[in-house]
Amino acid sequence: MKFSFGMKKNFDLGKINLELSEEINDIAGMIVKDHKDRLDSGMDIHGKPFKKLRPNTIAQKSAKGYKDPRKILVATGTMQKFPPFKKATPASQQAIIKPAKSRMKIGAYHQEGTKPYTIRPKSAKKLVFTTLSGKVFTDKVNHPGLDKREWYGVSDKIADKGFKFIVKEIDRRLKSA
């Protein structure tokens, strides 16, 4: 078996700068934009439509006056908009993006889905909510559980785009070394 190895150019490894915090922050910005765009269009991180909301959920959202009660995870906009992300720096080449602290728990329920559960009043004597039939007053509700809706994460499209972006930048830096 024969093989040959050659180098067309001598390069200085000391000239290669792998400080990529700016590029990492650009990718984090792409992730945030993609997240908002996906939720606006009702898509999960895999590019598939979310499972539709149940009629009673739509009725409750309508009663609360939400602009588009049929839209999933965008009623108040809190799940859609991330707080400013922690940017990567030369010392820590990692950007951290996470949902609003107030929505972490409910976000996890949607991300993973839940089994059926019972809702009971915490401070009031009765639960009050709106259904398709009107207002209901009750001691408890047997909730059917939340459907799994993978709303949070990096979509395959952006993961691929981000990876290519970083590879292209590293390649550019290697060529100039």
C-alpha atoms as a PDB file:
ATOM      1  CA  MET A   1       0.000   0.000   0.000  1.00  0.00           C
ATOM      2  CA  LYS A   2       1.429   3.354  -1.025  1.00  0.00           C
ATOM      3  CA  PHE A   3       0.438   6.735   0.181  1.00  0.00           C
ATOM      4  CA  SER A   4       1.971  10.143   0.136  1.00  0.00           C
ATOM      5  CA  PHE A   5       1.619  13.140   2.347  1.00  0.00           C
ATOM      6  CA  GLY A   6       2.528  16.647   1.401  1.00  0.00           C
ATOM      7  CA  MET A   7       1.979  20.209   2.410  1.00  0.00           C
ATOM      8  CA  LYS A   8       1.561  23.008  -0.079  1.00  0.00           C
ATOM      9  CA  LYS A   9       2.288  25.729   2.432  1.00  0.00           C
ATOM     10  CA  ASN A  10       4.204  26.165   5.624  1.00  0.00           C
ATOM     11  CA  PHE A  11       2.141  27.777   8.302  1.00  0.00           C
ATOM     12  CA  ASP A  12       2.704  29.022  11.795  1.00  0.00           C
ATOM     13  CA  LEU A  13       0.382  27.379  14.356  1.00  0.00           C
ATOM     14  CA  GLY A  14       1.070  30.333  16.646  1.00  0.00           C
ATOM     15  CA  LYS A  15      -0.774  32.591  14.178  1.00  0.00           C
ATOM     16  CA  ILE A  16      -4.010  30.613  14.440  1.00  0.00           C
ATOM     17  CA  ASN A  17      -6.522  32.426  16.600  1.00  0.00           C
ATOM     18  CA  LEU A  18      -9.306  30.117  17.778  1.00  0.00           C
ATOM     19  CA  GLU A  19     -11.011  32.728  19.938  1.00  0.00           C
ATOM     20  CA  LEU A  20     -14.508  32.427  18.452  1.00  0.00           C
ATOM     21  CA  SER A  21     -16.677  34.313  20.964  1.00  0.00           C
ATOM     22  CA  GLU A  22     -17.948  36.739  18.293  1.00  0.00           C
ATOM     23  CA  GLU A  23     -18.967  33.877  16.003  1.00  0.00           C
ATOM     24  CA  ILE A  24     -20.554  31.981  18.914  1.00  0.00           C
ATOM     25  CA  ASN A  25     -22.620  35.064  19.769  1.00  0.00           C
ATOM     26  CA  ASP A  26     -23.696  35.354  16.111  1.00  0.00           C
ATOM     27  CA  ILE A  27     -24.894  31.737  16.206  1.00  0.00           C
ATOM     28  CA  ALA A  28     -26.711  32.361  19.508  1.00  0.00           C
ATOM     29  CA  GLY A  29     -28.506  35.269  17.816  1.00  0.00           C
ATOM     30  CA  MET A  30     -29.508  32.942  14.960  1.00  0.00           C
ATOM     31  CA  ILE A  31     -30.875  30.441  17.502  1.00  0.00           C
ATOM     32  CA  VAL A  32     -32.959  33.133  19.242  1.00  0.00           C
ATOM     33  CA  LYS A  33     -34.377  34.384  15.918  1.00  0.00           C
ATOM     34  CA  ASP A  34     -35.112  30.842  14.734  1.00  0.00           C
ATOM     35  CA  HIS A  35     -36.900  30.101  18.020  1.00  0.00           C
ATOM     36  CA  LYS A  36     -39.220  33.105  17.651  1.00  0.00           C
ATOM     37  CA  ASP A  37     -39.847  32.400  13.959  1.00  0.00           C
ATOM     38  CA  ARG A  38     -40.660  28.726  14.667  1.00  0.00           C
ATOM     39  CA  LEU A  39     -43.140  29.569  17.418  1.00  0.00           C
ATOM     40  CA  ASP A  40     -44.730  32.252  15.222  1.00  0.00           C
ATOM     41  CA  SER A  41     -45.329  29.585  12.592  1.00  0.00           C
ATOM     42  CA  GLY A  42     -46.339  26.836  15.070  1.00  0.00           C
ATOM     43  CA  MET A  43     -43.345  24.561  14.447  1.00  0.00           C
ATOM     44  CA  ASP A  44     -41.281  22.449  16.838  1.00  0.00           C
ATOM     45  CA  ILE A  45     -37.479  22.118  16.805  1.00  0.00           C
ATOM     46  CA  HIS A  46     -37.750  19.368  14.176  1.00  0.00           C
ATOM     47  CA  GLY A  47     -39.709  21.615  11.782  1.00  0.00           C
ATOM     48  CA  LYS A  48     -42.977  19.770  12.374  1.00  0.00           C
ATOM     49  CA  PRO A  49     -46.269  21.476  13.323  1.00  0.00           C
ATOM     50  CA  PHE A  50     -47.245  21.384  16.989  1.00  0.00           C
ATOM     51  CA  LYS A  51     -50.181  19.195  17.953  1.00  0.00           C
ATOM     52  CA  LYS A  52     -53.304  21.363  17.930  1.00  0.00           C
ATOM     53  CA  LEU A  53     -54.713  22.780  21.150  1.00  0.00           C
ATOM     54  CA  ARG A  54     -57.802  21.203  22.687  1.00  0.00           C
ATOM     55  CA  PRO A  55     -61.084  23.106  22.215  1.00  0.00           C
ATOM     56  CA  ASN A  56     -61.344  23.878  25.965  1.00  0.00           C
ATOM     57  CA  THR A  57     -57.851  25.370  25.958  1.00  0.00           C
ATOM     58  CA  ILE A  58     -58.803  27.597  23.032  1.00  0.00           C
ATOM     59  CA  ALA A  59     -61.991  28.621  24.890  1.00  0.00           C
ATOM     60  CA  GLN A  60     -59.966  29.549  28.005  1.00  0.00           C
ATOM     61  CA  LYS A  61     -57.511  31.590  25.953  1.00  0.00           C
ATOM     62  CA  SER A  62     -60.395  33.329  24.165  1.00  0.00           C
ATOM     63  CA  ALA A  63     -62.026  34.183  27.504  1.00  0.00           C
ATOM     64  CA  LYS A  64     -58.749  35.757  28.642  1.00  0.00           C
ATOM     65  CA  GLY A  65     -58.755  37.923  25.515  1.00  0.00           C
ATOM     66  CA  TYR A  66     -55.641  36.490  23.864  1.00  0.00           C
ATOM     67  CA  LYS A  67     -55.080  37.825  20.352  1.00  0.00           C
ATOM     68  CA  ASP A  68     -54.764  34.410  18.717  1.00  0.00           C
ATOM     69  CA  PRO A  69     -56.041  31.725  21.116  1.00  0.00           C
ATOM     70  CA  ARG A  70     -55.322  28.914  18.649  1.00  0.00           C
ATOM     71  CA  LYS A  71     -51.595  29.655  18.547  1.00  0.00           C
ATOM     72  CA  ILE A  72     -49.489  27.390  20.721  1.00  0.00           C
ATOM     73  CA  LEU A  73     -46.986  28.812  23.240  1.00  0.00           C
ATOM     74  CA  VAL A  74     -47.393  32.437  22.133  1.00  0.00           C
ATOM     75  CA  ALA A  75     -50.423  33.707  24.083  1.00  0.00           C
ATOM     76  CA  THR A  76     -48.458  36.188  26.193  1.00  0.00           C
ATOM     77  CA  GLY A  77     -45.214  36.146  24.211  1.00  0.00           C
ATOM     78  CA  THR A  78     -43.187  35.007  27.236  1.00  0.00           C
ATOM     79  CA  MET A  79     -42.276  31.616  25.743  1.00  0.00           C
ATOM     80  CA  GLN A  80     -41.371  33.259  22.467  1.00  0.00           C
ATOM     81  CA  LYS A  81     -38.964  35.902  23.711  1.00  0.00           C
ATOM     82  CA  PHE A  82     -35.851  34.958  25.584  1.00  0.00           C
ATOM     83  CA  PRO A  83     -34.284  37.368  28.026  1.00  0.00           C
ATOM     84  CA  PRO A  84     -30.950  38.670  26.713  1.00  0.00           C
ATOM     85  CA  PHE A  85     -28.605  35.699  26.502  1.00  0.00           C
ATOM     86  CA  LYS A  86     -25.293  35.466  28.322  1.00  0.00           C
ATOM     87  CA  LYS A  87     -22.752  36.217  25.635  1.00  0.00           C
ATOM     88  CA  ALA A  88     -19.595  34.298  24.965  1.00  0.00           C
ATOM     89  CA  THR A  89     -16.357  36.088  25.854  1.00  0.00           C
ATOM     90  CA  PRO A  90     -12.719  35.360  25.024  1.00  0.00           C
ATOM     91  CA  ALA A  91     -12.392  33.820  28.512  1.00  0.00           C
ATOM     92  CA  SER A  92     -15.614  31.773  28.259  1.00  0.00           C
ATOM     93  CA  GLN A  93     -16.463  30.756  24.711  1.00  0.00           C
ATOM     94  CA  GLN A  94     -20.006  29.755  25.489  1.00  0.00           C
ATOM     95  CA  ALA A  95     -23.276  31.594  24.997  1.00  0.00           C
ATOM     96  CA  ILE A  96     -26.153  30.682  27.318  1.00  0.00           C
ATOM     97  CA  ILE A  97     -29.727  31.017  26.081  1.00  0.00           C
ATOM     98  CA  LYS A  98     -32.635  30.137  28.331  1.00  0.00           C
ATOM     99  CA  PRO A  99     -36.321  30.938  28.677  1.00  0.00           C
ATOM    100  CA  ALA A 100     -37.605  33.554  31.085  1.00  0.00           C
ATOM    101  CA  LYS A 101     -37.191  32.323  34.652  1.00  0.00           C
ATOM    102  CA  SER A 102     -40.940  32.728  35.235  1.00  0.00           C
ATOM    103  CA  ARG A 103     -41.656  30.216  32.437  1.00  0.00           C
ATOM    104  CA  MET A 104     -38.999  27.562  33.116  1.00  0.00           C
ATOM    105  CA  LYS A 105     -41.376  25.196  34.905  1.00  0.00           C
ATOM    106  CA  ILE A 106     -44.280  25.479  32.441  1.00  0.00           C
ATOM    107  CA  GLY A 107     -41.781  25.335  29.565  1.00  0.00           C
ATOM    108  CA  ALA A 108     -40.452  22.016  30.844  1.00  0.00           C
ATOM    109  CA  TYR A 109     -44.010  20.632  31.054  1.00  0.00           C
ATOM    110  CA  HIS A 110     -44.600  21.534  27.403  1.00  0.00           C
ATOM    111  CA  GLN A 111     -41.174  20.289  26.299  1.00  0.00           C
ATOM    112  CA  GLU A 112     -41.634  16.849  27.860  1.00  0.00           C
ATOM    113  CA  GLY A 113     -45.431  16.582  28.052  1.00  0.00           C
ATOM    114  CA  THR A 114     -47.226  15.442  31.203  1.00  0.00           C
ATOM    115  CA  LYS A 115     -49.368  12.562  32.326  1.00  0.00           C
ATOM    116  CA  PRO A 116     -52.964  13.298  33.343  1.00  0.00           C
ATOM    117  CA  TYR A 117     -53.171  15.188  36.652  1.00  0.00           C
ATOM    118  CA  THR A 118     -55.716  16.743  39.026  1.00  0.00           C
ATOM    119  CA  ILE A 119     -55.968  20.497  39.593  1.00  0.00           C
ATOM    120  CA  ARG A 120     -57.403  21.724  42.918  1.00  0.00           C
ATOM    121  CA  PRO A 121     -57.864  25.287  44.171  1.00  0.00           C
ATOM    122  CA  LYS A 122     -54.937  26.636  46.210  1.00  0.00           C
ATOM    123  CA  SER A 123     -56.464  29.664  47.897  1.00  0.00           C
ATOM    124  CA  ALA A 124     -60.031  29.946  46.574  1.00  0.00           C
ATOM    125  CA  LYS A 125     -62.893  27.639  47.503  1.00  0.00           C
ATOM    126  CA  LYS A 126     -63.633  26.748  43.874  1.00  0.00           C
ATOM    127  CA  LEU A 127     -61.812  26.659  40.556  1.00  0.00           C
ATOM    128  CA  VAL A 128     -63.340  28.958  37.957  1.00  0.00           C
ATOM    129  CA  PHE A 129     -62.609  28.561  34.270  1.00  0.00           C
ATOM    130  CA  THR A 130     -64.251  28.946  30.884  1.00  0.00           C
ATOM    131  CA  THR A 131     -65.143  26.040  28.631  1.00  0.00           C
ATOM    132  CA  LEU A 132     -67.032  25.821  25.374  1.00  0.00           C
ATOM    133  CA  SER A 133     -70.228  25.679  27.489  1.00  0.00           C
ATOM    134  CA  GLY A 134     -69.402  28.791  29.527  1.00  0.00           C
ATOM    135  CA  LYS A 135     -68.046  29.429  33.045  1.00  0.00           C
ATOM    136  CA  VAL A 136     -67.533  26.434  35.304  1.00  0.00           C
ATOM    137  CA  PHE A 137     -67.124  26.395  39.106  1.00  0.00           C
ATOM    138  CA  THR A 138     -65.735  23.188  40.528  1.00  0.00           C
ATOM    139  CA  ASP A 139     -63.709  21.656  43.379  1.00  0.00           C
ATOM    140  CA  LYS A 140     -61.230  19.935  41.056  1.00  0.00           C
ATOM    141  CA  VAL A 141     -60.394  19.296  37.413  1.00  0.00           C
ATOM    142  CA  ASN A 142     -58.988  16.083  36.013  1.00  0.00           C
ATOM    143  CA  HIS A 143     -56.613  17.475  33.405  1.00  0.00           C
ATOM    144  CA  PRO A 144     -55.842  15.072  30.525  1.00  0.00           C
ATOM    145  CA  GLY A 145     -52.148  16.081  30.572  1.00  0.00           C
ATOM    146  CA  LEU A 146     -50.109  18.244  28.228  1.00  0.00           C
ATOM    147  CA  ASP A 147     -49.024  17.008  24.830  1.00  0.00           C
ATOM    148  CA  LYS A 148     -45.278  16.901  24.263  1.00  0.00           C
ATOM    149  CA  ARG A 149     -44.331  19.995  22.275  1.00  0.00           C
ATOM    150  CA  GLU A 150     -40.596  20.304  21.733  1.00  0.00           C
ATOM    151  CA  TRP A 151     -40.533  24.085  21.525  1.00  0.00           C
ATOM    152  CA  TYR A 152     -37.141  24.746  23.120  1.00  0.00           C
ATOM    153  CA  GLY A 153     -33.781  23.829  21.678  1.00  0.00           C
ATOM    154  CA  VAL A 154     -31.690  24.212  18.577  1.00  0.00           C
ATOM    155  CA  SER A 155     -33.410  23.227  15.370  1.00  0.00           C
ATOM    156  CA  ASP A 156     -31.607  20.890  12.982  1.00  0.00           C
ATOM    157  CA  LYS A 157     -31.558  23.695  10.402  1.00  0.00           C
ATOM    158  CA  ILE A 158     -29.758  26.128  12.710  1.00  0.00           C
ATOM    159  CA  ALA A 159     -27.427  23.457  14.141  1.00  0.00           C
ATOM    160  CA  ASP A 160     -26.283  22.664  10.600  1.00  0.00           C
ATOM    161  CA  LYS A 161     -25.992  26.331   9.645  1.00  0.00           C
ATOM    162  CA  GLY A 162     -24.045  27.158  12.847  1.00  0.00           C
ATOM    163  CA  PHE A 163     -21.671  24.225  12.389  1.00  0.00           C
ATOM    164  CA  LYS A 164     -20.925  25.231   8.780  1.00  0.00           C
ATOM    165  CA  PHE A 165     -20.412  28.841   9.888  1.00  0.00           C
ATOM    166  CA  ILE A 166     -17.806  27.828  12.518  1.00  0.00           C
ATOM    167  CA  VAL A 167     -16.032  25.369  10.181  1.00  0.00           C
ATOM    168  CA  LYS A 168     -15.813  28.033   7.468  1.00  0.00           C
ATOM    169  CA  GLU A 169     -14.346  30.542   9.945  1.00  0.00           C
ATOM    170  CA  ILE A 170     -11.764  28.060  11.288  1.00  0.00           C
ATOM    171  CA  ASP A 171     -10.844  27.125   7.720  1.00  0.00           C
ATOM    172  CA  ARG A 172     -10.402  30.805   6.854  1.00  0.00           C
ATOM    173  CA  ARG A 173      -8.109  31.295   9.846  1.00  0.00           C
ATOM    174  CA  LEU A 174      -6.063  28.180   8.999  1.00  0.00           C
ATOM    175  CA  LYS A 175      -5.536  29.400   5.434  1.00  0.00           C
ATOM    176  CA  SER A 176      -4.254  32.762   6.648  1.00  0.00           C
ATOM    177  CA  ALA A 177      -1.800  31.239   9.178  1.00  0.00           C
END
